[in-house]
Amino acid sequence: MAQSPAAVEPTEARPLGGTEYSWCKAVPVGTGITVLGLLLSKQPQIPLIQNALHKLQNSHPLLRAKLHYDPSNNTFHFRTPPRPTVQIHPFDLPSTAQILQAQSNDEPFLALLHHEMTCHTWRHLSDADVLHAAAYTISFDRFAVILRLHTAACDRAAAVAVLRELLRLAGGGAGDEAAEEKVGAAIEDLIPEGKMNKPFWARGMDVLGYSLNALRFSNLSFVDADSPRSSRIVRLKMNVDETKNLLAGCKSRGIKLCAALAAAGMIASWTSKSLPDYQREKYAVVTLVDCRSLLDPVLPSNHAGFYHSAILNTHDVCGENLWELANRSYTAFENAMKCNKHFTDMSDLNYLMCKAIENPGLTPSSSLRTALISVFEDPVFDDSAEMHEEIGLEDYMGCASAHGVGPSIAIFDTIRNGKLDCACIYPSPLHSREQMEGLVDHMKRILVEGCNIENQQIEP
């Protein structure tokens, strides 16, 4: 029997902001598919995790939203039903094995993350859920639970909050006490008054400047620019002592880890080309800033949605050492922040990203590469090893696809129990695994040796 109109609960709707719209353009071509993966040694209790996800969707209404596209006026909306909708899709041992066979020779956990980052859930936006979940059986004692989210609804800060709350709920803990009552506003609607203002002529000059500068950017060498692409992961890991030395080196100079990671990436890229000592290369670095604390009103760190902004800086590289380039990189970032470029240039960068998607031929070799490297202003810190042991958590990772428009290497850095662990995402086969493993290994050597040289200089 059909429900009467009075008994049907309403579905809320909100149009997307400019930044969210850009992600709706980017995700179908391969950039902005966020994945959160858990590798477990104990078989997951699907009903328990299903219930935890429903609690998450109740606490954060945007996580139960559907993306709706209206072709008549080319607009997108978040349509939020009143009740949770996510269902975990289980994959048994044979079906998981079939997926793994199609993912070359990657280790199983990474292979499943690769698979999830190339799922084209949002290619045709017709009320598509922003959150999907799957449970995989890798072997009799290895299992994976992976969430796949649309980046317009979940940036890295929100993804970290989702992962932490899911682990608490799965471990029998309490949920989020500070629940959101409804879907929050877009970032553009929360920027403090006057912070986003830019004269029309200045905006035009900046867009032109970004476009012309992009023609001068150097890129990491392309291996295969013609074949279809997917996102792949290489990990950069450091032990406790190496991480401690690196953080101490940054702190002593008044810079952040992001600057050291970006500098190591630029130096490794420059060195990989075996250039003469005098030949400079101009590299672009994108630094992503979580703006929640800078908005009006201020948002809590776990507020669902996309509230990051990007700072694009360029640097000439010609044989500098780690700390010289890291200092220069961080100074440029700080100056841009002081000038509010994370707000004033937001629409410019969104516009250029959409234009690159629509016209890939405007980028070198139609690669859609807009920068060499992207980093986050602050790393994620996690010191919850005891809770992880309770639920059999062997490993976990959070990252997003970047094989559409974006950098050659996107770094998602976490400091787990004192150890640096970076998920480095790259577009394959535009760059090969051997190429990227070599680059990331070189980055680590640059970071470790830079800290060792400093310690030797300090010793009497």
Tab-separated table of C-alpha atoms in Angstrom:
chain	number	residue	atom	x	y	z
A	1	MET	CA	0.000	0.000	0.000
A	2	ALA	CA	1.410	3.404	-0.974
A	3	GLN	CA	2.251	5.865	1.752
A	4	SER	CA	0.194	8.993	2.039
A	5	PRO	CA	2.000	12.279	1.280
A	6	ALA	CA	1.881	13.189	4.977
A	7	ALA	CA	3.743	9.988	5.898
A	8	VAL	CA	6.615	10.524	3.448
A	9	GLU	CA	9.614	12.094	5.147
A	10	PRO	CA	11.112	15.031	3.229
A	11	THR	CA	14.435	14.936	1.410
A	12	GLU	CA	16.572	18.038	1.931
A	13	ALA	CA	18.436	19.537	-1.011
A	14	ARG	CA	21.213	22.094	-1.368
A	15	PRO	CA	22.971	23.333	-4.525
A	16	LEU	CA	26.704	22.725	-4.655
A	17	GLY	CA	29.215	25.539	-4.257
A	18	GLY	CA	31.969	26.349	-6.734
A	19	THR	CA	34.617	24.099	-5.189
A	20	GLU	CA	32.183	21.201	-4.829
A	21	TYR	CA	31.131	21.677	-8.462
A	22	SER	CA	34.790	21.419	-9.524
A	23	TRP	CA	35.071	18.059	-7.781
A	24	CYS	CA	31.921	16.865	-9.547
A	25	LYS	CA	33.720	17.632	-12.811
A	26	ALA	CA	36.979	16.023	-11.655
A	27	VAL	CA	35.754	12.730	-10.159
A	28	PRO	CA	34.372	11.210	-13.401
A	29	VAL	CA	37.764	11.699	-15.105
A	30	GLY	CA	39.639	10.081	-12.221
A	31	THR	CA	40.529	12.606	-9.509
A	32	GLY	CA	38.769	12.912	-6.164
A	33	ILE	CA	37.642	9.382	-5.333
A	34	THR	CA	38.485	9.129	-1.638
A	35	VAL	CA	39.133	5.671	-0.196
A	36	LEU	CA	39.505	4.601	3.427
A	37	GLY	CA	40.822	1.072	3.782
A	38	LEU	CA	41.125	-1.207	6.815
A	39	LEU	CA	43.199	-4.412	6.675
A	40	LEU	CA	42.006	-6.824	9.357
A	41	SER	CA	43.285	-10.106	10.771
A	42	LYS	CA	39.841	-10.881	12.211
A	43	GLN	CA	36.760	-11.445	10.097
A	44	PRO	CA	34.707	-8.243	10.234
A	45	GLN	CA	31.271	-8.395	11.778
A	46	ILE	CA	29.257	-6.970	8.879
A	47	PRO	CA	26.117	-6.158	10.935
A	48	LEU	CA	28.254	-4.292	13.495
A	49	ILE	CA	30.079	-2.269	10.828
A	50	GLN	CA	26.808	-1.668	8.961
A	51	ASN	CA	25.290	-0.282	12.159
A	52	ALA	CA	28.380	1.878	12.756
A	53	LEU	CA	28.108	3.333	9.241
A	54	HIS	CA	24.429	4.113	9.803
A	55	LYS	CA	25.350	5.934	13.015
A	56	LEU	CA	27.953	7.892	11.061
A	57	GLN	CA	25.363	8.835	8.466
A	58	ASN	CA	22.976	9.943	11.198
A	59	SER	CA	25.686	12.059	12.853
A	60	HIS	CA	26.859	13.552	9.549
A	61	PRO	CA	23.890	14.015	7.177
A	62	LEU	CA	26.128	14.809	4.202
A	63	LEU	CA	27.440	11.229	4.332
A	64	ARG	CA	23.973	9.919	3.471
A	65	ALA	CA	23.488	12.431	0.655
A	66	LYS	CA	23.023	11.624	-3.004
A	67	LEU	CA	24.529	13.704	-5.800
A	68	HIS	CA	21.825	14.837	-8.159
A	69	TYR	CA	22.589	16.354	-11.571
A	70	ASP	CA	20.061	18.521	-13.396
A	71	PRO	CA	21.016	18.571	-17.108
A	72	SER	CA	18.492	21.291	-17.904
A	73	ASN	CA	20.604	23.933	-16.154
A	74	ASN	CA	23.890	22.027	-15.605
A	75	THR	CA	23.669	22.163	-11.805
A	76	PHE	CA	24.395	19.695	-9.037
A	77	HIS	CA	22.630	19.269	-5.718
A	78	PHE	CA	23.178	17.306	-2.534
A	79	ARG	CA	19.879	15.566	-1.867
A	80	THR	CA	19.783	14.195	1.665
A	81	PRO	CA	17.235	11.508	2.537
A	82	PRO	CA	16.104	11.373	6.169
A	83	ARG	CA	17.443	7.869	6.803
A	84	PRO	CA	20.827	6.126	6.308
A	85	THR	CA	21.137	4.243	3.048
A	86	VAL	CA	24.622	2.713	2.854
A	87	GLN	CA	24.841	-1.063	2.477
A	88	ILE	CA	28.107	-3.002	2.720
A	89	HIS	CA	28.792	-5.055	-0.409
A	90	PRO	CA	30.516	-8.331	0.610
A	91	PHE	CA	33.038	-10.093	-1.636
A	92	ASP	CA	33.869	-13.701	-0.820
A	93	LEU	CA	37.249	-15.341	-1.411
A	94	PRO	CA	36.707	-16.246	-5.115
A	95	SER	CA	35.288	-12.845	-6.082
A	96	THR	CA	38.067	-11.042	-4.207
A	97	ALA	CA	40.665	-13.239	-5.923
A	98	GLN	CA	39.197	-12.327	-9.307
A	99	ILE	CA	39.612	-8.620	-8.541
A	100	LEU	CA	43.170	-9.132	-7.314
A	101	GLN	CA	44.147	-10.973	-10.495
A	102	ALA	CA	43.168	-7.913	-12.519
A	103	GLN	CA	45.372	-5.628	-10.409
A	104	SER	CA	48.789	-6.932	-11.586
A	105	ASN	CA	51.281	-7.942	-8.892
A	106	ASP	CA	50.443	-5.436	-6.178
A	107	GLU	CA	50.131	-6.642	-2.610
A	108	PRO	CA	46.458	-7.501	-1.944
A	109	PHE	CA	45.547	-4.570	0.322
A	110	LEU	CA	46.992	-1.974	-2.068
A	111	ALA	CA	45.465	-3.784	-5.036
A	112	LEU	CA	41.998	-3.468	-3.495
A	113	LEU	CA	42.567	0.236	-2.826
A	114	HIS	CA	43.660	0.639	-6.467
A	115	HIS	CA	40.491	-1.133	-7.570
A	116	GLU	CA	38.277	1.119	-5.443
A	117	MET	CA	39.972	4.288	-6.729
A	118	THR	CA	39.094	3.361	-10.296
A	119	CYS	CA	35.445	2.445	-9.677
A	120	HIS	CA	33.373	4.806	-11.824
A	121	THR	CA	30.484	5.132	-9.392
A	122	TRP	CA	29.915	8.795	-10.163
A	123	ARG	CA	30.482	8.819	-13.914
A	124	HIS	CA	26.737	9.267	-14.484
A	125	LEU	CA	25.404	11.424	-11.681
A	126	SER	CA	21.802	10.439	-11.190
A	127	ASP	CA	21.169	10.463	-7.454
A	128	ALA	CA	24.419	8.593	-6.739
A	129	ASP	CA	25.302	7.984	-3.077
A	130	VAL	CA	28.378	9.879	-1.869
A	131	LEU	CA	29.377	6.924	0.358
A	132	HIS	CA	29.884	3.273	-0.633
A	133	ALA	CA	31.279	0.396	1.421
A	134	ALA	CA	32.694	-3.033	0.602
A	135	ALA	CA	34.097	-5.963	2.602
A	136	TYR	CA	36.667	-8.250	0.966
A	137	THR	CA	37.934	-11.706	1.936
A	138	ILE	CA	41.618	-11.847	0.972
A	139	SER	CA	42.445	-15.135	2.743
A	140	PHE	CA	41.305	-17.161	5.748
A	141	ASP	CA	43.027	-14.653	8.081
A	142	ARG	CA	43.093	-11.414	6.067
A	143	PHE	CA	40.100	-9.204	5.355
A	144	ALA	CA	39.600	-5.658	4.118
A	145	VAL	CA	36.835	-3.126	4.658
A	146	ILE	CA	36.973	-0.178	2.274
A	147	LEU	CA	34.855	2.967	2.156
A	148	ARG	CA	34.682	4.926	-1.088
A	149	LEU	CA	33.547	8.556	-0.881
A	150	HIS	CA	33.067	11.459	-3.263
A	151	THR	CA	35.622	14.139	-2.370
A	152	ALA	CA	33.034	16.923	-2.767
A	153	ALA	CA	31.409	15.487	0.351
A	154	CYS	CA	34.503	14.355	2.233
A	155	ASP	CA	37.934	15.989	2.214
A	156	ARG	CA	40.942	14.576	4.074
A	157	ALA	CA	40.023	16.096	7.441
A	158	ALA	CA	36.505	14.674	7.200
A	159	ALA	CA	37.881	11.306	6.041
A	160	VAL	CA	40.189	11.144	9.069
A	161	ALA	CA	37.223	11.888	11.346
A	162	VAL	CA	35.118	9.213	9.623
A	163	LEU	CA	37.881	6.628	9.979
A	164	ARG	CA	38.467	7.394	13.659
A	165	GLU	CA	34.779	7.332	14.509
A	166	LEU	CA	34.238	4.125	12.559
A	167	LEU	CA	37.069	2.454	14.480
A	168	ARG	CA	35.593	3.647	17.795
A	169	LEU	CA	32.135	2.347	16.912
A	170	ALA	CA	33.464	-0.944	15.530
A	171	GLY	CA	35.434	-1.387	18.755
A	172	GLY	CA	32.313	-0.899	20.877
A	173	GLY	CA	32.936	2.739	21.765
A	174	ALA	CA	30.604	5.719	21.697
A	175	GLY	CA	29.864	7.702	18.558
A	176	ASP	CA	30.288	11.374	17.798
A	177	GLU	CA	28.646	13.531	20.443
A	178	ALA	CA	28.798	16.709	18.347
A	179	ALA	CA	26.460	15.541	15.595
A	180	GLU	CA	25.559	17.821	12.698
A	181	GLU	CA	21.895	18.730	12.404
A	182	LYS	CA	21.893	19.214	8.627
A	183	VAL	CA	24.176	19.420	5.600
A	184	GLY	CA	26.554	22.334	6.087
A	185	ALA	CA	27.052	25.262	3.736
A	186	ALA	CA	29.621	25.295	0.944
A	187	ILE	CA	33.049	26.740	1.772
A	188	GLU	CA	32.438	29.827	-0.392
A	189	ASP	CA	29.454	30.767	1.802
A	190	LEU	CA	31.535	30.659	4.996
A	191	ILE	CA	34.562	32.728	4.025
A	192	PRO	CA	34.838	35.765	6.347
A	193	GLU	CA	33.620	39.001	4.835
A	194	GLY	CA	36.227	40.720	2.685
A	195	LYS	CA	38.661	37.786	2.657
A	196	MET	CA	37.649	36.628	-0.815
A	197	ASN	CA	37.440	40.052	-2.452
A	198	LYS	CA	39.532	40.648	-5.543
A	199	PRO	CA	39.034	43.343	-8.206
A	200	PHE	CA	37.803	42.057	-11.557
A	201	TRP	CA	40.943	43.174	-13.379
A	202	ALA	CA	43.173	41.527	-10.768
A	203	ARG	CA	41.235	38.272	-11.090
A	204	GLY	CA	41.676	38.341	-14.850
A	205	MET	CA	45.396	39.013	-14.522
A	206	ASP	CA	45.819	36.187	-12.010
A	207	VAL	CA	43.983	33.675	-14.201
A	208	LEU	CA	46.158	34.745	-17.130
A	209	GLY	CA	49.264	34.544	-14.969
A	210	TYR	CA	48.455	31.048	-13.721
A	211	SER	CA	47.766	29.929	-17.296
A	212	LEU	CA	50.993	31.353	-18.739
A	213	ASN	CA	53.118	30.096	-15.854
A	214	ALA	CA	51.689	26.601	-16.348
A	215	LEU	CA	53.283	26.521	-19.791
A	216	ARG	CA	56.688	26.943	-18.130
A	217	PHE	CA	56.266	24.217	-15.509
A	218	SER	CA	58.637	21.274	-15.621
A	219	ASN	CA	57.171	17.824	-15.122
A	220	LEU	CA	58.404	14.468	-14.050
A	221	SER	CA	59.170	12.532	-17.226
A	222	PHE	CA	56.148	10.796	-18.725
A	223	VAL	CA	56.453	7.075	-19.510
A	224	ASP	CA	53.147	6.398	-21.296
A	225	ALA	CA	50.931	9.399	-22.007
A	226	ASP	CA	48.473	7.583	-24.297
A	227	SER	CA	47.128	4.561	-22.409
A	228	PRO	CA	44.110	4.720	-20.052
A	229	ARG	CA	45.109	5.682	-16.527
A	230	SER	CA	44.423	4.609	-12.983
A	231	SER	CA	45.745	5.689	-9.597
A	232	ARG	CA	48.500	3.680	-7.928
A	233	ILE	CA	50.138	3.914	-4.505
A	234	VAL	CA	53.755	3.914	-3.369
A	235	ARG	CA	54.437	4.279	0.344
A	236	LEU	CA	57.170	6.329	1.948
A	237	LYS	CA	57.860	5.090	5.468
A	238	MET	CA	60.281	6.188	8.178
A	239	ASN	CA	61.103	4.666	11.534
A	240	VAL	CA	60.688	6.482	14.851
A	241	ASP	CA	64.209	7.967	14.949
A	242	GLU	CA	64.113	9.126	11.334
A	243	THR	CA	60.707	10.735	11.864
A	244	LYS	CA	61.811	12.391	15.099
A	245	ASN	CA	64.895	13.871	13.415
A	246	LEU	CA	62.852	15.126	10.461
A	247	LEU	CA	60.243	16.819	12.650
A	248	ALA	CA	62.986	18.324	14.817
A	249	GLY	CA	64.720	19.698	11.716
A	250	CYS	CA	61.486	21.336	10.597
A	251	LYS	CA	60.731	22.728	14.055
A	252	SER	CA	64.210	24.227	14.460
A	253	ARG	CA	63.683	26.197	11.244
A	254	GLY	CA	60.121	27.254	11.952
A	255	ILE	CA	58.750	25.370	8.959
A	256	LYS	CA	56.252	22.535	8.556
A	257	LEU	CA	56.714	18.974	7.358
A	258	CYS	CA	54.869	19.770	4.111
A	259	ALA	CA	57.733	22.028	3.007
A	260	ALA	CA	60.353	19.314	3.583
A	261	LEU	CA	58.277	16.737	1.678
A	262	ALA	CA	57.747	19.124	-1.227
A	263	ALA	CA	61.434	20.045	-1.326
A	264	ALA	CA	62.487	16.384	-1.323
A	265	GLY	CA	60.076	15.703	-4.188
A	266	MET	CA	61.404	18.592	-6.266
A	267	ILE	CA	65.048	17.659	-5.675
A	268	ALA	CA	64.390	13.993	-6.484
A	269	SER	CA	62.590	14.967	-9.682
A	270	TRP	CA	65.359	17.352	-10.783
A	271	THR	CA	68.033	14.742	-10.024
A	272	SER	CA	66.165	12.005	-11.915
A	273	LYS	CA	66.719	13.887	-15.178
A	274	SER	CA	70.541	13.974	-14.815
A	275	LEU	CA	70.621	17.644	-15.783
A	276	PRO	CA	73.756	19.834	-15.830
A	277	ASP	CA	74.335	21.628	-12.536
A	278	TYR	CA	73.482	24.990	-14.070
A	279	GLN	CA	70.148	23.988	-15.631
A	280	ARG	CA	67.118	25.099	-13.671
A	281	GLU	CA	63.669	23.568	-13.707
A	282	LYS	CA	60.476	25.310	-12.574
A	283	TYR	CA	58.250	23.052	-10.492
A	284	ALA	CA	54.735	23.729	-9.226
A	285	VAL	CA	53.735	22.721	-5.695
A	286	VAL	CA	50.141	22.651	-4.459
A	287	THR	CA	49.668	22.924	-0.687
A	288	LEU	CA	46.212	22.007	0.592
A	289	VAL	CA	44.938	23.928	3.617
A	290	ASP	CA	42.119	22.822	5.911
A	291	CYS	CA	40.121	26.053	6.261
A	292	ARG	CA	37.627	24.950	8.936
A	293	SER	CA	39.260	27.039	11.670
A	294	LEU	CA	39.434	30.069	9.346
A	295	LEU	CA	35.760	30.210	8.368
A	296	ASP	CA	32.829	32.177	9.780
A	297	PRO	CA	31.453	30.467	11.716
A	298	VAL	CA	34.393	28.236	12.630
A	299	LEU	CA	33.678	24.593	11.866
A	300	PRO	CA	34.733	21.623	14.024
A	301	SER	CA	37.547	19.508	12.638
A	302	ASN	CA	35.212	16.564	12.005
A	303	HIS	CA	32.607	18.545	10.030
A	304	ALA	CA	31.729	16.561	6.887
A	305	GLY	CA	32.274	18.210	3.507
A	306	PHE	CA	35.053	19.739	1.457
A	307	TYR	CA	36.613	22.716	3.238
A	308	HIS	CA	40.168	22.662	1.912
A	309	SER	CA	41.718	25.335	-0.231
A	310	ALA	CA	44.816	25.200	-2.419
A	311	ILE	CA	47.906	27.388	-2.575
A	312	LEU	CA	49.877	27.049	-5.831
A	313	ASN	CA	53.523	28.126	-5.745
A	314	THR	CA	56.358	27.633	-8.222
A	315	HIS	CA	60.036	27.151	-7.451
A	316	ASP	CA	63.187	27.182	-9.593
A	317	VAL	CA	65.311	24.164	-8.686
A	318	CYS	CA	68.977	23.782	-9.500
A	319	GLY	CA	70.909	21.608	-7.078
A	320	GLU	CA	69.744	23.145	-3.783
A	321	ASN	CA	69.971	21.072	-0.629
A	322	LEU	CA	66.894	19.941	1.296
A	323	TRP	CA	66.709	22.710	3.877
A	324	GLU	CA	67.465	25.553	1.464
A	325	LEU	CA	64.588	24.558	-0.774
A	326	ALA	CA	62.271	23.666	2.124
A	327	ASN	CA	62.790	27.112	3.685
A	328	ARG	CA	62.115	28.814	0.361
A	329	SER	CA	59.043	26.692	-0.241
A	330	TYR	CA	57.575	27.387	3.192
A	331	THR	CA	58.286	31.129	2.996
A	332	ALA	CA	56.374	31.300	-0.301
A	333	PHE	CA	53.484	29.382	1.249
A	334	GLU	CA	53.389	31.621	4.331
A	335	ASN	CA	53.422	34.785	2.219
A	336	ALA	CA	50.547	33.477	0.114
A	337	MET	CA	48.537	32.708	3.245
A	338	LYS	CA	49.198	36.195	4.656
A	339	CYS	CA	47.800	37.630	1.415
A	340	ASN	CA	44.686	35.441	1.776
A	341	LYS	CA	45.401	33.689	-1.524
A	342	HIS	CA	43.815	30.525	-0.134
A	343	PHE	CA	40.536	32.471	-0.379
A	344	THR	CA	41.075	35.095	-3.097
A	345	ASP	CA	42.431	32.580	-5.643
A	346	MET	CA	39.972	29.790	-4.869
A	347	SER	CA	37.615	30.471	-7.771
A	348	ASP	CA	40.547	31.080	-10.154
A	349	LEU	CA	42.100	27.684	-9.467
A	350	ASN	CA	38.702	25.952	-9.623
A	351	TYR	CA	38.073	27.590	-13.000
A	352	LEU	CA	41.459	26.533	-14.372
A	353	MET	CA	41.007	22.976	-13.100
A	354	CYS	CA	37.673	22.700	-14.937
A	355	LYS	CA	39.206	24.177	-18.100
A	356	ALA	CA	42.023	21.624	-17.982
A	357	ILE	CA	39.454	18.818	-17.658
A	358	GLU	CA	37.504	20.152	-20.639
A	359	ASN	CA	40.650	20.778	-22.708
A	360	PRO	CA	43.367	18.254	-21.741
A	361	GLY	CA	45.371	19.298	-24.799
A	362	LEU	CA	46.219	22.524	-22.958
A	363	THR	CA	48.455	20.466	-20.641
A	364	PRO	CA	51.779	18.817	-21.657
A	365	SER	CA	51.133	15.625	-23.654
A	366	SER	CA	47.447	15.927	-22.636
A	367	SER	CA	48.628	14.576	-19.287
A	368	LEU	CA	46.298	16.778	-17.180
A	369	ARG	CA	49.262	17.420	-14.886
A	370	THR	CA	48.815	20.745	-13.081
A	371	ALA	CA	51.743	20.434	-10.649
A	372	LEU	CA	54.650	18.184	-9.782
A	373	ILE	CA	53.524	17.482	-6.238
A	374	SER	CA	50.706	18.183	-3.811
A	375	VAL	CA	51.066	18.156	-0.031
A	376	PHE	CA	48.849	18.953	2.948
A	377	GLU	CA	49.771	21.819	5.264
A	378	ASP	CA	49.597	19.529	8.318
A	379	PRO	CA	50.060	15.772	8.690
A	380	VAL	CA	47.590	13.447	10.396
A	381	PHE	CA	48.697	12.206	13.827
A	382	ASP	CA	47.490	8.828	15.106
A	383	ASP	CA	48.543	7.162	18.357
A	384	SER	CA	45.758	4.611	18.841
A	385	ALA	CA	47.654	1.330	18.478
A	386	GLU	CA	45.925	-0.345	21.437
A	387	MET	CA	42.443	0.176	19.996
A	388	HIS	CA	43.656	-1.155	16.643
A	389	GLU	CA	44.800	-4.393	18.250
A	390	GLU	CA	41.362	-4.967	19.788
A	391	ILE	CA	39.654	-5.150	16.382
A	392	GLY	CA	42.510	-6.920	14.599
A	393	LEU	CA	43.584	-3.899	12.549
A	394	GLU	CA	46.798	-4.766	10.709
A	395	ASP	CA	47.024	-1.712	8.478
A	396	TYR	CA	44.922	1.188	7.250
A	397	MET	CA	45.160	3.917	4.683
A	398	GLY	CA	43.276	6.986	3.533
A	399	CYS	CA	43.950	8.677	0.193
A	400	ALA	CA	42.257	9.840	-3.003
A	401	SER	CA	42.625	9.150	-6.713
A	402	ALA	CA	44.686	11.516	-8.873
A	403	HIS	CA	44.841	9.963	-12.337
A	404	GLY	CA	42.593	12.610	-13.863
A	405	VAL	CA	43.553	16.253	-13.388
A	406	GLY	CA	46.215	16.825	-10.723
A	407	PRO	CA	49.853	16.431	-9.721
A	408	SER	CA	52.317	13.717	-10.669
A	409	ILE	CA	52.530	12.735	-7.007
A	410	ALA	CA	49.962	13.479	-4.295
A	411	ILE	CA	51.198	12.893	-0.752
A	412	PHE	CA	48.862	11.874	2.090
A	413	ASP	CA	51.068	11.938	5.189
A	414	THR	CA	50.311	10.319	8.549
A	415	ILE	CA	52.470	10.016	11.649
A	416	ARG	CA	51.434	6.743	13.279
A	417	ASN	CA	52.806	6.048	16.713
A	418	GLY	CA	55.806	8.259	15.943
A	419	LYS	CA	56.480	6.867	12.450
A	420	LEU	CA	55.958	8.797	9.215
A	421	ASP	CA	53.837	6.885	6.698
A	422	CYS	CA	53.006	8.604	3.405
A	423	ALA	CA	50.651	7.274	0.772
A	424	CYS	CA	52.054	8.670	-2.473
A	425	ILE	CA	49.434	8.551	-5.243
A	426	TYR	CA	50.459	8.745	-8.895
A	427	PRO	CA	48.808	8.277	-12.324
A	428	SER	CA	49.727	4.994	-14.019
A	429	PRO	CA	51.005	4.304	-16.669
A	430	LEU	CA	51.695	8.005	-17.236
A	431	HIS	CA	54.375	7.266	-14.654
A	432	SER	CA	55.634	3.724	-14.156
A	433	ARG	CA	55.839	1.876	-10.870
A	434	GLU	CA	59.625	1.576	-11.203
A	435	GLN	CA	59.891	5.312	-11.845
A	436	MET	CA	57.773	6.248	-8.840
A	437	GLU	CA	59.348	3.734	-6.487
A	438	GLY	CA	62.736	5.163	-7.467
A	439	LEU	CA	61.503	8.718	-6.911
A	440	VAL	CA	59.985	7.961	-3.496
A	441	ASP	CA	63.073	6.009	-2.374
A	442	HIS	CA	65.205	8.988	-3.403
A	443	MET	CA	62.909	11.365	-1.515
A	444	LYS	CA	63.391	9.308	1.627
A	445	ARG	CA	67.180	9.329	1.226
A	446	ILE	CA	67.129	13.105	0.787
A	447	LEU	CA	65.068	13.534	3.962
A	448	VAL	CA	67.133	11.125	6.048
A	449	GLU	CA	70.514	12.375	4.810
A	450	GLY	CA	69.461	16.004	5.262
A	451	CYS	CA	68.705	15.301	8.911
A	452	ASN	CA	71.896	13.255	9.398
A	453	ILE	CA	74.084	16.037	8.014
A	454	GLU	CA	72.399	18.503	10.351
A	455	ASN	CA	72.982	16.234	13.375
A	456	GLN	CA	76.658	15.849	12.456
A	457	GLN	CA	77.025	19.632	12.291
A	458	ILE	CA	75.445	20.023	15.742
A	459	GLU	CA	77.752	17.481	17.389
A	460	PRO	CA	80.882	19.044	18.997
